[in-house]
Short mmCIF file of C-alpha atoms in Angstrom, two decimals:
data_model
loop_
_atom_site.label_atom_id
_atom_site.label_comp_id
_atom_site.label_asym_id
_atom_site.label_seq_id
_atom_site.Cartn_x
_atom_site.Cartn_y
_atom_site.Cartn_z
CA PRO A 1 21.78 -73.70 38.45
CA PRO A 2 23.69 -73.10 41.35
CA GLY A 3 21.99 -69.75 42.29
CA ARG A 4 19.24 -69.63 40.38
CA ILE A 5 16.84 -71.58 43.04
CA GLU A 6 18.39 -69.57 45.45
CA ARG A 7 17.28 -66.50 43.56
CA VAL A 8 13.18 -67.32 42.89
CA MET A 9 13.68 -68.34 47.25
CA GLU A 10 14.54 -65.08 47.74
CA ALA A 11 12.43 -63.33 45.89
CA THR A 12 9.31 -65.79 47.00
CA THR A 13 10.24 -65.27 50.36
CA MET A 14 10.46 -61.26 50.07
CA GLU A 15 7.03 -60.93 48.73
CA PRO A 16 5.92 -60.21 52.87
CA ALA A 17 7.83 -57.35 52.88
CA VAL A 18 5.38 -55.45 50.80
CA SER A 19 2.67 -53.06 52.80
CA GLU A 20 -0.24 -54.58 54.56
CA PRO A 21 -3.33 -55.53 52.31
CA SER A 22 -6.12 -54.14 53.01
CA GLU A 23 -9.29 -56.14 54.73
CA GLU A 24 -10.88 -56.37 51.08
CA ALA A 25 -7.89 -57.40 50.00
CA LYS A 26 -7.56 -59.80 52.74
CA ARG A 27 -11.43 -60.97 52.65
CA GLU A 28 -10.44 -61.74 48.68
CA ALA A 29 -7.24 -63.73 49.38
CA GLU A 30 -10.17 -66.24 51.52
CA GLU A 31 -11.77 -66.48 49.08
CA ASN A 32 -9.43 -67.24 46.83
CA LYS A 33 -7.99 -69.86 49.91
CA ALA A 34 -11.65 -71.49 49.94
CA LYS A 35 -12.09 -72.23 46.12
CA ALA A 36 -8.34 -73.55 45.80
CA ASN A 37 -9.08 -75.51 48.54
CA ALA A 38 -12.41 -77.14 47.06
CA TYR A 39 -10.21 -77.96 43.82
CA ILE A 40 -7.41 -79.74 46.36
CA LYS A 41 -10.41 -82.23 47.66
CA ASP A 42 -11.79 -82.42 43.67
CA LYS A 43 -8.17 -83.28 42.88
CA LYS A 44 -8.00 -80.21 40.24
CA TYR A 45 -4.49 -79.42 41.41
CA ALA A 46 -3.97 -76.94 38.71
CA LEU A 47 -7.01 -75.03 39.29
CA ALA A 48 -5.78 -74.91 43.28
CA VAL A 49 -2.56 -73.92 42.37
CA ASP A 50 -3.58 -70.83 40.29
CA PHE A 51 -6.14 -69.69 43.33
CA TYR A 52 -4.09 -69.81 45.70
CA THR A 53 -1.28 -67.83 43.68
CA LYS A 54 -4.31 -65.59 42.99
CA ALA A 55 -4.57 -65.26 46.79
CA ILE A 56 -1.32 -64.68 47.49
CA ALA A 57 -1.09 -61.92 45.06
CA LEU A 58 -3.71 -60.50 47.34
CA ASN A 59 -2.13 -61.21 50.80
CA PRO A 60 1.26 -62.62 50.62
CA HIS A 61 1.80 -62.26 54.22
CA ASN A 62 -0.15 -65.53 55.04
CA HIS A 63 2.28 -68.75 55.08
CA VAL A 64 -0.84 -71.36 55.04
CA PHE A 65 -0.94 -69.92 51.30
CA TYR A 66 2.34 -71.15 50.96
CA GLY A 67 1.79 -73.97 52.55
CA ASN A 68 -1.40 -75.08 50.60
CA ARG A 69 0.27 -74.24 47.25
CA SER A 70 3.04 -76.93 47.68
CA LEU A 71 0.72 -79.45 48.65
CA ALA A 72 -1.14 -78.60 45.30
CA ASN A 73 2.33 -78.41 43.48
CA ILE A 74 3.42 -82.26 45.27
CA ARG A 75 0.23 -83.78 44.08
CA LEU A 76 0.85 -82.16 40.39
CA GLU A 77 4.80 -83.24 40.52
CA ASN A 78 5.93 -79.62 40.99
CA TYR A 79 8.64 -80.60 43.89
CA GLY A 80 10.77 -77.94 43.05
CA SER A 81 8.39 -75.64 42.95
CA ALA A 82 6.97 -77.27 46.10
CA ILE A 83 10.35 -76.77 48.13
CA ILE A 84 9.94 -73.15 47.28
CA ASP A 85 7.00 -72.40 48.22
CA ALA A 86 7.35 -74.36 51.56
CA ASP A 87 10.79 -72.19 52.14
CA ALA A 88 8.81 -69.40 51.69
CA CYS A 89 5.97 -70.59 54.37
CA ILE A 90 8.39 -71.43 56.54
CA GLY A 91 10.36 -68.07 56.45
CA ILE A 92 6.80 -66.56 57.48
CA ASN A 93 6.17 -68.68 59.95
CA PRO A 94 8.71 -71.27 61.12
CA LYS A 95 6.08 -73.66 63.39
CA TYR A 96 4.32 -74.44 60.78
CA VAL A 97 4.83 -78.45 60.91
CA LYS A 98 3.14 -78.88 57.58
CA ALA A 99 5.79 -77.26 55.76
CA TYR A 100 8.53 -79.22 56.79
CA TYR A 101 5.93 -82.35 55.99
CA ARG A 102 5.67 -81.04 52.32
CA ARG A 103 9.32 -80.06 52.05
CA ALA A 104 10.18 -83.43 52.95
CA ASP A 105 7.59 -85.12 50.90
CA ALA A 106 9.05 -83.20 47.95
CA ASN A 107 13.07 -84.24 49.08
CA LEU A 108 11.61 -87.30 49.25
CA ALA A 109 10.07 -87.21 45.38
CA LEU A 110 13.15 -85.90 44.46
CA GLY A 111 15.73 -88.96 46.17
CA LYS A 112 17.21 -86.25 48.30
CA LEU A 113 16.57 -88.46 51.52
CA LYS A 114 19.32 -86.63 53.53
CA GLN A 115 17.26 -83.16 52.82
CA ALA A 116 14.03 -85.54 53.75
CA LEU A 117 14.81 -86.77 56.74
CA LEU A 118 16.01 -83.52 58.70
CA ASP A 119 12.49 -81.73 57.23
CA PHE A 120 10.85 -84.98 58.88
CA ARG A 121 12.67 -84.96 62.36
CA ARG A 122 12.08 -81.07 62.61
CA ALA A 123 8.15 -81.72 61.99
CA SER A 124 8.01 -84.58 64.51
CA LYS A 125 9.50 -82.27 67.22
CA TYR A 126 6.13 -80.07 67.10
CA ALA A 127 4.19 -82.80 66.11
CA PRO A 128 5.09 -86.20 67.60
CA SER A 129 2.09 -88.42 67.93
CA ASP A 130 0.84 -87.68 63.78
CA PRO A 131 0.78 -91.40 63.38
CA ASP A 132 1.27 -90.70 59.15
CA LEU A 133 4.63 -88.48 60.13
CA LYS A 134 5.72 -90.90 62.54
CA ARG A 135 5.40 -93.06 59.65
CA LYS A 136 6.97 -91.38 57.05
CA LEU A 137 9.79 -90.38 59.28
CA GLN A 138 10.56 -94.34 59.65
CA GLN A 139 9.95 -94.79 55.92
CA CYS A 140 12.62 -92.00 55.06
CA GLU A 141 15.83 -93.54 58.54
CA LYS A 142 14.88 -96.92 56.58
CA ALA A 143 15.90 -95.86 52.68
CA VAL A 144 18.83 -93.47 54.10
CA ARG A 145 20.09 -96.94 55.70
CA VAL A 146 19.35 -98.70 52.79
CA LEU A 147 21.53 -96.06 50.87
CA GLN A 148 24.13 -95.88 53.17
CA PHE A 149 24.47 -99.86 52.70
CA GLU A 150 24.13 -99.94 49.17
CA LYS A 151 26.93 -97.23 49.59
CA ALA A 152 29.32 -99.62 51.86
CA LEU A 153 28.74 -102.49 49.09
CA ALA A 154 28.73 -100.61 45.82
CA THR A 155 31.30 -101.84 43.17
CA PRO A 156 34.76 -99.20 42.30
CA GLN A 157 33.25 -97.19 39.42
CA GLU A 158 36.58 -98.05 37.37
CA GLU A 159 35.33 -101.92 37.62
CA ILE A 160 31.19 -101.48 36.84
CA VAL A 161 30.56 -102.58 33.09
CA PRO A 162 26.93 -101.45 31.72
CA GLU A 163 24.57 -103.41 31.21
CA TYR A 164 23.94 -102.19 26.89
CA SER A 165 28.09 -103.62 26.18
CA LYS A 166 26.26 -107.20 27.13
CA ILE A 167 23.89 -106.72 24.61
CA CYS A 168 24.40 -108.51 20.84
CA VAL A 169 21.46 -107.17 19.18
CA GLU A 170 22.47 -109.44 16.00
CA ASP A 171 22.21 -112.50 18.35
CA ILE A 172 18.08 -111.25 18.15
CA ILE A 173 16.29 -112.88 16.27
CA VAL A 174 13.23 -111.50 14.45
CA GLU A 175 10.49 -114.33 13.64
CA ASP A 176 8.77 -114.79 10.13
CA SER A 177 5.73 -113.98 11.60
CA PHE A 178 6.23 -110.28 12.70
CA ASP A 179 4.45 -108.77 10.49
CA GLY A 180 5.96 -104.62 11.62
CA CYS A 181 8.20 -102.78 9.90
CA ARG A 182 11.53 -103.83 9.34
CA MET A 183 15.32 -102.44 9.16
CA SER A 184 17.62 -102.35 6.51
CA THR A 185 21.07 -103.60 6.93
CA GLY A 186 24.19 -101.40 5.72
CA ASP A 187 27.21 -102.73 4.68
CA ASP A 188 28.73 -103.48 7.71
CA GLY A 189 25.97 -105.83 8.26
CA LYS A 190 24.33 -104.14 11.00
CA GLU A 191 20.22 -101.81 10.78
CA VAL A 192 21.03 -98.55 9.36
CA VAL A 193 17.81 -95.67 10.30
CA THR A 194 16.72 -94.67 7.31
CA LEU A 195 13.72 -92.07 6.36
CA ASP A 196 11.69 -94.71 5.19
CA PHE A 197 12.21 -96.97 7.75
CA VAL A 198 10.80 -94.05 10.38
CA MET A 199 7.98 -93.40 8.17
CA ALA A 200 6.95 -97.24 8.20
CA MET A 201 7.55 -97.38 11.76
CA ILE A 202 5.29 -94.71 13.10
CA GLU A 203 2.26 -96.00 10.35
CA ASP A 204 3.03 -98.96 12.59
CA PHE A 205 2.50 -96.97 15.86
CA LYS A 206 -0.82 -95.40 14.90
CA GLN A 207 -2.08 -98.66 14.27
CA GLY A 208 -1.25 -100.53 17.98
CA LYS A 209 1.68 -102.69 16.62
CA LYS A 210 4.71 -102.72 18.34
CA LEU A 211 8.36 -102.27 17.14
CA HIS A 212 10.73 -105.51 17.73
CA LYS A 213 12.83 -105.55 20.24
CA ARG A 214 15.96 -106.03 18.25
CA TYR A 215 15.32 -102.61 16.11
CA SER A 216 14.42 -101.28 19.42
CA TYR A 217 17.53 -102.46 20.91
CA ALA A 218 20.00 -101.08 17.70
CA ILE A 219 18.13 -97.73 17.78
CA ILE A 220 18.85 -97.08 21.63
CA LEU A 221 22.38 -98.05 20.93
CA GLN A 222 22.97 -95.97 17.84
CA VAL A 223 21.46 -93.44 19.69
CA LEU A 224 24.09 -93.46 22.73
CA ASP A 225 27.60 -93.78 20.37
CA LEU A 226 26.05 -90.97 18.73
CA LEU A 227 25.80 -89.27 22.58
CA GLN A 228 28.88 -91.12 23.53
CA LEU A 229 30.90 -88.86 21.02
CA LEU A 230 28.83 -85.03 22.19
CA PRO A 231 29.98 -82.18 24.21
CA ASN A 232 27.61 -81.37 27.21
CA VAL A 233 27.12 -77.99 25.43
CA VAL A 234 26.24 -78.23 21.95
CA HIS A 235 26.05 -74.71 19.58
CA VAL A 236 23.15 -74.59 17.06
CA GLU A 237 24.16 -71.71 13.83
CA ILE A 238 21.36 -71.13 12.39
CA PRO A 239 21.23 -69.76 8.95
CA GLU A 240 20.10 -66.43 8.08
CA GLY A 241 16.50 -67.05 7.58
CA GLY A 242 16.44 -69.81 8.34
CA LYS A 243 14.20 -71.50 11.58
CA PHE A 244 14.64 -73.47 14.83
CA THR A 245 12.00 -75.37 16.50
CA VAL A 246 12.24 -75.45 20.45
CA CYS A 247 9.24 -77.95 21.55
CA GLY A 248 8.18 -77.72 25.19
CA ASP A 249 6.07 -80.24 26.72
CA VAL A 250 3.97 -83.18 25.37
CA HIS A 251 4.01 -85.80 28.06
CA GLY A 252 5.03 -88.72 25.72
CA GLN A 253 1.40 -87.97 24.08
CA PHE A 254 1.50 -89.90 20.44
CA PHE A 255 -0.84 -88.11 18.67
CA ASP A 256 0.03 -84.81 20.49
CA PHE A 257 3.70 -85.31 19.60
CA LEU A 258 3.37 -85.80 15.86
CA ASN A 259 0.59 -83.28 15.25
CA ILE A 260 3.84 -80.93 15.56
CA PHE A 261 4.73 -82.44 12.37
CA GLU A 262 1.65 -82.11 10.69
CA LEU A 263 1.82 -78.73 12.09
CA ASN A 264 5.44 -77.69 11.36
CA GLY A 265 7.06 -80.25 9.29
CA TYR A 266 8.98 -83.21 9.54
CA PRO A 267 12.30 -82.48 11.69
CA SER A 268 15.67 -82.44 8.62
CA ALA A 269 18.71 -80.67 7.94
CA GLU A 270 16.30 -77.29 6.36
CA ASN A 271 13.69 -77.62 9.41
CA PRO A 272 15.45 -79.11 13.25
CA TYR A 273 13.87 -79.14 16.54
CA LEU A 274 14.91 -78.79 19.75
CA PHE A 275 12.95 -81.37 22.23
CA ASN A 276 12.77 -79.38 25.52
CA GLY A 277 11.18 -81.12 27.97
CA ASP A 278 9.77 -84.55 29.69
CA PHE A 279 9.04 -86.33 27.16
CA VAL A 280 7.89 -89.61 28.60
CA ASP A 281 4.80 -90.81 29.98
CA ARG A 282 2.16 -93.47 31.54
CA GLY A 283 -0.95 -92.74 30.18
CA SER A 284 -2.72 -94.47 27.16
CA TRP A 285 -0.68 -94.02 23.96
CA SER A 286 2.12 -92.96 25.93
CA ALA A 287 5.83 -93.15 23.88
CA GLU A 288 9.28 -92.06 25.13
CA VAL A 289 11.01 -89.35 22.67
CA ILE A 290 14.65 -89.86 21.88
#
């Protein structure tokens, strides 16, 4: 939300205002930084973040700790945290070129091309002969030009026809040879999602089978119809004595996702869930939770 990141940034950049740490604290902070650097080399980025954080707690005056933690957060794809750390680093040492570079990398990953370009240009002033920086700057300038060109050629919003509106599920044939679960049809002849179908689909997925694309389209289009009827913010009433389960991030790992239901029961009107987090992954047995 507007203001939240600014408050976090303010809190982070104000840390160096504390009293000067003792020599022993500085020495211990450097030891934690050395451990974190080793974890970076071993690609154990979460551990690196932990040890940089310990170093910062001991000596919040050292801009390098923030800059290095920014890099570790980029490797973890925690781009928002990387930007906050880069801001804190620059607040302590405005001439630390790596902080601009890392903030630019994070903004580039988030698609914030103009902010990224601004920082790449700032960094290039301090390190004009850095070949990697030159390459990144040229890459970002090209992406900004492409974006501006696409905007110039863009179709007016009122003329855009969504791709999903062109899909005719009824024209997609389910082959007789298809051995996966099948959706039943309602009185209107359209596929309906039933509990029996969902349980059969889960068992198919456990065996490595795939859902037929006709049923995939049918489910997604029906979900789209439901979501378009809902407001942006939905208020949920929890009856006295009832419960409401909020799930964090499972990164789309299918069997971890199912384990939630094994422990806590399947979703129902009496056992509602809120899935809050990244439920998509690119790894083995990855799934997208709608």
